[in-house]
PDB file of C-alpha atoms in Angstrom:
ATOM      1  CA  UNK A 278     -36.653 109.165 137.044  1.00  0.00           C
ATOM      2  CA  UNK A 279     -34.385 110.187 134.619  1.00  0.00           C
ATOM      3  CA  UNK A 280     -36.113 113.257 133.340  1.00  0.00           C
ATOM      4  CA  UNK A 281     -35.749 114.617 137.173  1.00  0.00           C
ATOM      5  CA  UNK A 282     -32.235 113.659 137.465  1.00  0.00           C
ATOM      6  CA  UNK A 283     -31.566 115.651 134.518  1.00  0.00           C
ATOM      7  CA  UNK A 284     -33.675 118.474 136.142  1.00  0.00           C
ATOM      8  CA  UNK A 285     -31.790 118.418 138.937  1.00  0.00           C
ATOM      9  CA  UNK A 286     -28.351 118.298 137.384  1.00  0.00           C
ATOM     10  CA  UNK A 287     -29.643 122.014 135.729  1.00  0.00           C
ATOM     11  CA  UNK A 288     -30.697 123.298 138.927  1.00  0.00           C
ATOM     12  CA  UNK A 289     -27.070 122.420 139.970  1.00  0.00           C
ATOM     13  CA  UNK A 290     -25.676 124.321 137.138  1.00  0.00           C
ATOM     14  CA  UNK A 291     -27.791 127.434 137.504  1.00  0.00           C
ATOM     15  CA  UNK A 292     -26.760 127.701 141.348  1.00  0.00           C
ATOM     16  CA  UNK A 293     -22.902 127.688 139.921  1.00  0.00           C
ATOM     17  CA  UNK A 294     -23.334 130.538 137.549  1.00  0.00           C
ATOM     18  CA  UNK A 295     -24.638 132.913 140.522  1.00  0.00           C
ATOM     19  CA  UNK A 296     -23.182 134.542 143.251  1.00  0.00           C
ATOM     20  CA  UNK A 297     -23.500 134.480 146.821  1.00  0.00           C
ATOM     21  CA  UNK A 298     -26.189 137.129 147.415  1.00  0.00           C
ATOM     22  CA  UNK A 299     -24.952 139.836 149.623  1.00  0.00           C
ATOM     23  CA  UNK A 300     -28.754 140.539 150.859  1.00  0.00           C
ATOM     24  CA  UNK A 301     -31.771 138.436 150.625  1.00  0.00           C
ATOM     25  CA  UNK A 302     -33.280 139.020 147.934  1.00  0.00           C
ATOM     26  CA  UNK A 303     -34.125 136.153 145.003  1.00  0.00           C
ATOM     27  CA  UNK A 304     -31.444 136.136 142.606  1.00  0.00           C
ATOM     28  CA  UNK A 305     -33.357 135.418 138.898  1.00  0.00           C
ATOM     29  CA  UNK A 306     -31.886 134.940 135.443  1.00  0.00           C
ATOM     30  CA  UNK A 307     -33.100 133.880 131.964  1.00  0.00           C
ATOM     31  CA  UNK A 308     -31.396 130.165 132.274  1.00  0.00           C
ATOM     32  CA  UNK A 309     -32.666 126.815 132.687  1.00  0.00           C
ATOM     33  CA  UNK A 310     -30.903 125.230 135.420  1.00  0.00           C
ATOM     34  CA  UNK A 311     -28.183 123.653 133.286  1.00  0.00           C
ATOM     35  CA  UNK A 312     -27.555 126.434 131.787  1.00  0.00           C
ATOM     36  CA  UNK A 313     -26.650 127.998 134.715  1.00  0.00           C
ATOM     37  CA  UNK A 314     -24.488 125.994 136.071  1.00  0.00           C
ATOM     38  CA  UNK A 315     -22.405 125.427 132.547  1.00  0.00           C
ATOM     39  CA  UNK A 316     -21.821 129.385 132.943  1.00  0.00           C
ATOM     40  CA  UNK A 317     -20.514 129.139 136.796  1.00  0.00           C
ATOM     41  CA  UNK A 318     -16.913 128.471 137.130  1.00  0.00           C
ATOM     42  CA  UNK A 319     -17.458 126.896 140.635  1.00  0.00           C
ATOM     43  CA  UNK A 320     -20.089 124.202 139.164  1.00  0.00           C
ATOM     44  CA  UNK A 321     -18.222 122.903 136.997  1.00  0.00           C
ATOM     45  CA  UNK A 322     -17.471 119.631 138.629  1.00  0.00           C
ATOM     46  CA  UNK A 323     -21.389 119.035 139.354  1.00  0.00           C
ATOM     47  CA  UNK A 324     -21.958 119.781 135.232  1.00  0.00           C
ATOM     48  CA  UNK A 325     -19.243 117.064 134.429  1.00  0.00           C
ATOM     49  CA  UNK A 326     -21.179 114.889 136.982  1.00  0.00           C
ATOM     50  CA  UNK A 327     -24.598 115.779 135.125  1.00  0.00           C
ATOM     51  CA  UNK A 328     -23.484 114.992 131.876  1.00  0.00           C
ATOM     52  CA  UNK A 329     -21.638 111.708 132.877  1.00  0.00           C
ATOM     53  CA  UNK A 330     -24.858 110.463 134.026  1.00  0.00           C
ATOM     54  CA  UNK A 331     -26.814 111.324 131.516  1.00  0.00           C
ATOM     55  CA  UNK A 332     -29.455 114.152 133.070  1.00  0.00           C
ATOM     56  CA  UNK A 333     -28.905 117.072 131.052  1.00  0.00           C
ATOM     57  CA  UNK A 334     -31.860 116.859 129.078  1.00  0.00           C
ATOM     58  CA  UNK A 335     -33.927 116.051 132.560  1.00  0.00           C
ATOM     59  CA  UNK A 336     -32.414 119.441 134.379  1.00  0.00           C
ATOM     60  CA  UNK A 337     -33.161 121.288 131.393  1.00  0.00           C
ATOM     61  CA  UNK A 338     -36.772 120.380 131.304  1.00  0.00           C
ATOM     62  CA  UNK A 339     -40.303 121.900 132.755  1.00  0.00           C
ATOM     63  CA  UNK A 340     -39.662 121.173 136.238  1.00  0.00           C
ATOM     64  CA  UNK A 341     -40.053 122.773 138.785  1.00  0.00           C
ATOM     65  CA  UNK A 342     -37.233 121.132 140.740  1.00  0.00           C
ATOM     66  CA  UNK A 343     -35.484 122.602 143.558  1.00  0.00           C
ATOM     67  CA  UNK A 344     -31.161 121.686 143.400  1.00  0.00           C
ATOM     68  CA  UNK A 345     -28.844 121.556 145.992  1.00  0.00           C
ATOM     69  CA  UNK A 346     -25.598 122.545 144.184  1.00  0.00           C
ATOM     70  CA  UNK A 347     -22.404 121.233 145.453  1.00  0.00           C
ATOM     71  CA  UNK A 348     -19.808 123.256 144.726  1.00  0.00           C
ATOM     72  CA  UNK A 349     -16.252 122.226 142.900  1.00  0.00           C
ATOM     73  CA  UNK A 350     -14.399 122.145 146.573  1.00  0.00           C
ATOM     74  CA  UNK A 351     -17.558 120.251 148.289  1.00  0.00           C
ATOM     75  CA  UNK A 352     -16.836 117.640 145.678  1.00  0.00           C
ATOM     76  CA  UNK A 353     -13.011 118.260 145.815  1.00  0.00           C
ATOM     77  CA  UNK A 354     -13.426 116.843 149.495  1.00  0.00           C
ATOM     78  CA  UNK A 355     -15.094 113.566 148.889  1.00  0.00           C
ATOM     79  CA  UNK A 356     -12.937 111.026 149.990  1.00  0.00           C
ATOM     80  CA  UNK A 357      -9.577 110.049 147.344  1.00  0.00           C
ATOM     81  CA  UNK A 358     -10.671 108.776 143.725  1.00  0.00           C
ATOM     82  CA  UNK A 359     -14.174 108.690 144.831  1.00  0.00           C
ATOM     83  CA  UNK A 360     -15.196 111.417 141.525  1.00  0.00           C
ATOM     84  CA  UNK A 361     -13.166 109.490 139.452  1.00  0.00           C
ATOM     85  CA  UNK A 362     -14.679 106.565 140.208  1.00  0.00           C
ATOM     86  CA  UNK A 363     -18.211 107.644 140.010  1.00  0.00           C
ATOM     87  CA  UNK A 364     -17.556 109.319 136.758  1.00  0.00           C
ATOM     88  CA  UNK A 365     -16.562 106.075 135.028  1.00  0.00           C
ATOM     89  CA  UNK A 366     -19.230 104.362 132.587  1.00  0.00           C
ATOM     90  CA  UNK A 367     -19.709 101.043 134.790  1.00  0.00           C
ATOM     91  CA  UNK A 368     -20.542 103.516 138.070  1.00  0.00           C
ATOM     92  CA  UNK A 369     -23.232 105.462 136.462  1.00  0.00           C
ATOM     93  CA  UNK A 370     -26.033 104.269 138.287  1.00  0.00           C
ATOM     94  CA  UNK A 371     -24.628 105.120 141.891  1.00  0.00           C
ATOM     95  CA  UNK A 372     -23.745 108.531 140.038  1.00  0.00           C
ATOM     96  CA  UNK A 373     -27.596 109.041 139.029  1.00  0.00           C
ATOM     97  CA  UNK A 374     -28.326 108.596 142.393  1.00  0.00           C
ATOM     98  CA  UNK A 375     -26.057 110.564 144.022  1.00  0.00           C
ATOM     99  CA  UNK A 376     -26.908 113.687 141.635  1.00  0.00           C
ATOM    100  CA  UNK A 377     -30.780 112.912 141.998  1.00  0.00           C
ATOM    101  CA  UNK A 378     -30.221 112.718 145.453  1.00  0.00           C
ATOM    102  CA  UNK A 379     -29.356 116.880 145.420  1.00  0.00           C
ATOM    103  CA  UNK A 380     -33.109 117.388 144.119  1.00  0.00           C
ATOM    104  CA  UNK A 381     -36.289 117.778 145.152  1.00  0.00           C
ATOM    105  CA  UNK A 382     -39.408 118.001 143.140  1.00  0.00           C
ATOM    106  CA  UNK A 383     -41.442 121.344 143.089  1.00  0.00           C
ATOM    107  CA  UNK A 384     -39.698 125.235 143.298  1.00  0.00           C
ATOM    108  CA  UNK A 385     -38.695 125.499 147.168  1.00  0.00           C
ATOM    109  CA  UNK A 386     -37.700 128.509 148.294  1.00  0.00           C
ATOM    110  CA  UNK A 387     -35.567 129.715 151.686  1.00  0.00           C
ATOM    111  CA  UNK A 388     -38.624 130.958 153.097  1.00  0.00           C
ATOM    112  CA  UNK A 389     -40.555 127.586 152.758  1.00  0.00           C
ATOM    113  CA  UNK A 390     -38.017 125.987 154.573  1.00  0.00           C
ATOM    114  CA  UNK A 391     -38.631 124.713 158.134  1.00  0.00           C
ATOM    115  CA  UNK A 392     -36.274 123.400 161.086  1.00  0.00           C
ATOM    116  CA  UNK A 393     -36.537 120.241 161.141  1.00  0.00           C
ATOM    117  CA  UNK A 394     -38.337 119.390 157.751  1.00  0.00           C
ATOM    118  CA  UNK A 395     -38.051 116.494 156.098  1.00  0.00           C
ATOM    119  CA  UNK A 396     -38.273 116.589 152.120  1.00  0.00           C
ATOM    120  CA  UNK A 397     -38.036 113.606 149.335  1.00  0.00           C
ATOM    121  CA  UNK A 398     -35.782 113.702 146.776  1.00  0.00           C
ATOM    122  CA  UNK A 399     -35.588 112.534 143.216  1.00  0.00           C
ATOM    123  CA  UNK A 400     -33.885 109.441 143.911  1.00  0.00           C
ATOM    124  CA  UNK A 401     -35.903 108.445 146.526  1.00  0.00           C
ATOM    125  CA  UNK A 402     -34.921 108.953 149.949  1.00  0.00           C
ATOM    126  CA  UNK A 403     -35.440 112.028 151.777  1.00  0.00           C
ATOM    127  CA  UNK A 404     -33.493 115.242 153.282  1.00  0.00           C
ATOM    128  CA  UNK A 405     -33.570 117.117 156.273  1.00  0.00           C
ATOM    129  CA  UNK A 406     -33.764 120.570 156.701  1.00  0.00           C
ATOM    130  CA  UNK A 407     -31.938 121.895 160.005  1.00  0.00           C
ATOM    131  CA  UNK A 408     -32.166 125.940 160.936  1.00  0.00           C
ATOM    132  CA  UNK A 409     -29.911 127.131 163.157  1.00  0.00           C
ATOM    133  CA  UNK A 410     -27.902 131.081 163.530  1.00  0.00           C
ATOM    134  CA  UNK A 411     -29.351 132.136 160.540  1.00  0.00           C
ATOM    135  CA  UNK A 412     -28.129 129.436 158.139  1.00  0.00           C
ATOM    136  CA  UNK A 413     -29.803 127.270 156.223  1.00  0.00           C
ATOM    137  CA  UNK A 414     -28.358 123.164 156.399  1.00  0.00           C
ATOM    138  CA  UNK A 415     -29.274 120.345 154.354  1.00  0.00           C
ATOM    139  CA  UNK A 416     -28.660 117.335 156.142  1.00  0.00           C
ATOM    140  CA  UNK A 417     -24.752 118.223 157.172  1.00  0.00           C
ATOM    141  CA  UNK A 418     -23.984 120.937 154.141  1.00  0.00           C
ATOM    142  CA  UNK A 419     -24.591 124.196 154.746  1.00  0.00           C
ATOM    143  CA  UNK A 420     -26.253 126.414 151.974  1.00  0.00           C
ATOM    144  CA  UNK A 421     -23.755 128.955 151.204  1.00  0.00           C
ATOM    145  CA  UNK A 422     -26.103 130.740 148.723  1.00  0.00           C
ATOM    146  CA  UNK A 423     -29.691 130.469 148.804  1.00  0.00           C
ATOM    147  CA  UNK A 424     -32.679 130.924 145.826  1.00  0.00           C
ATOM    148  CA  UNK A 425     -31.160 131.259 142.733  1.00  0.00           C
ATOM    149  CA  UNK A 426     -33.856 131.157 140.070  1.00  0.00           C
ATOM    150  CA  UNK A 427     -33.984 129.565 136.856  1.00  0.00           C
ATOM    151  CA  UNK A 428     -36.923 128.719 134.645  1.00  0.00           C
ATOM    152  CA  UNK A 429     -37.641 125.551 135.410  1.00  0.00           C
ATOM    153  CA  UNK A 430     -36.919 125.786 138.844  1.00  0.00           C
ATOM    154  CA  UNK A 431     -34.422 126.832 142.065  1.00  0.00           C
ATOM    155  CA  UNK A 432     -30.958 126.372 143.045  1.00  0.00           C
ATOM    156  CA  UNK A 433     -29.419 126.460 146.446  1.00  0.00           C
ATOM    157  CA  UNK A 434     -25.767 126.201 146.637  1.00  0.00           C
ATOM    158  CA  UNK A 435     -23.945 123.716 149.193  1.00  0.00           C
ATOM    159  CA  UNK A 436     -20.716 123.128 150.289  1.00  0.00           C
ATOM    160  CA  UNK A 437     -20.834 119.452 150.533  1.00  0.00           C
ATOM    161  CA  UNK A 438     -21.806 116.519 148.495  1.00  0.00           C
ATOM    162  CA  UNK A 439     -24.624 114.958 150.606  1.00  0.00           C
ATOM    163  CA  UNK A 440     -25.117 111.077 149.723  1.00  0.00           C
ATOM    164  CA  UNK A 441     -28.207 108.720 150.068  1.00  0.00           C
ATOM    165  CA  UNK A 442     -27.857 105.721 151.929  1.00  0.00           C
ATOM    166  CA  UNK A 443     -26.796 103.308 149.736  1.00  0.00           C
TER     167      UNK A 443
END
């Protein structure tokens, strides 16, 4: 479980260090998924996350995992001292399964993506996929920038942090 955390936390990363596409085509790089998201400005919350709970070296492994990238304002609007909090040593387990939460084992692209679908994450429970005007929503965040490839994996940026029940 930890290894896929870690995997996940790198998908986050890579989704920070791209873009959002201006067509649709696949956006690729050379990066693991950490790697990625350490060189993305707006990720940089979600990296601080990663390495607070320990899944760097789980993001930057084979994979494939698929991330769901919360950007620096999606965590921004969690509710007062809620980041804080989760970043501290004695909270690191919710924080694991928050992060692990965001992933999903295997390389999932846009097009693979169904209204309606239900996919399990990481940590355990599962997300659902909802396709409506042309965008893309996982569970209530909407994916503001979609199949950003890494080598171990994919990244799909979000503009919320979406939490397990707990």
């Amino acid at each position: 479980m930890k290894k896929v955390v870690s995997m996940i936390a790198m998908a986050m990363f890579f989704v920070a260090s791209s873009f959002a596409p201006k067509t649709d085509s696949v956006h690729e790089v050379e990066a693991d998924i950490v790697d990625l998201a350490v060189s993305t400005d707006f990720l940089s919350t979600l990296v601080a996350a990663v390495k607070a709970g320990d899944l760097v070296d789980v993001l930057k492994g084979d994979g494939p995992f698929t991330v769901f990238a919360p950007t620096n304002d999606a965590f921004a609007a969690l509710p007062a001292g809620t980041l804080e909090s989760l970043l501290k040593p004695e909270n690191k387990e919710k924080l694991v399964a928050i992060l692990t939460y965001h992933v999903v084992p295997g390389k999932v692209m846009s097009t693979d993506l169904k209204n309606g679908q239900k996919a399990k994450t990481v940590q355990g429970g599962e997300v659902t996929v909802t396709l409506k005007d042309g965008k893309a929503m996982i569970n209530d965040a909407t994916v503001t920038a979609a199949d950003i490839e890494a080598d171990n994996g994919v990244v799909h940026v979000i503009d919320k942090v979406i939490l397990p029940n707990m």
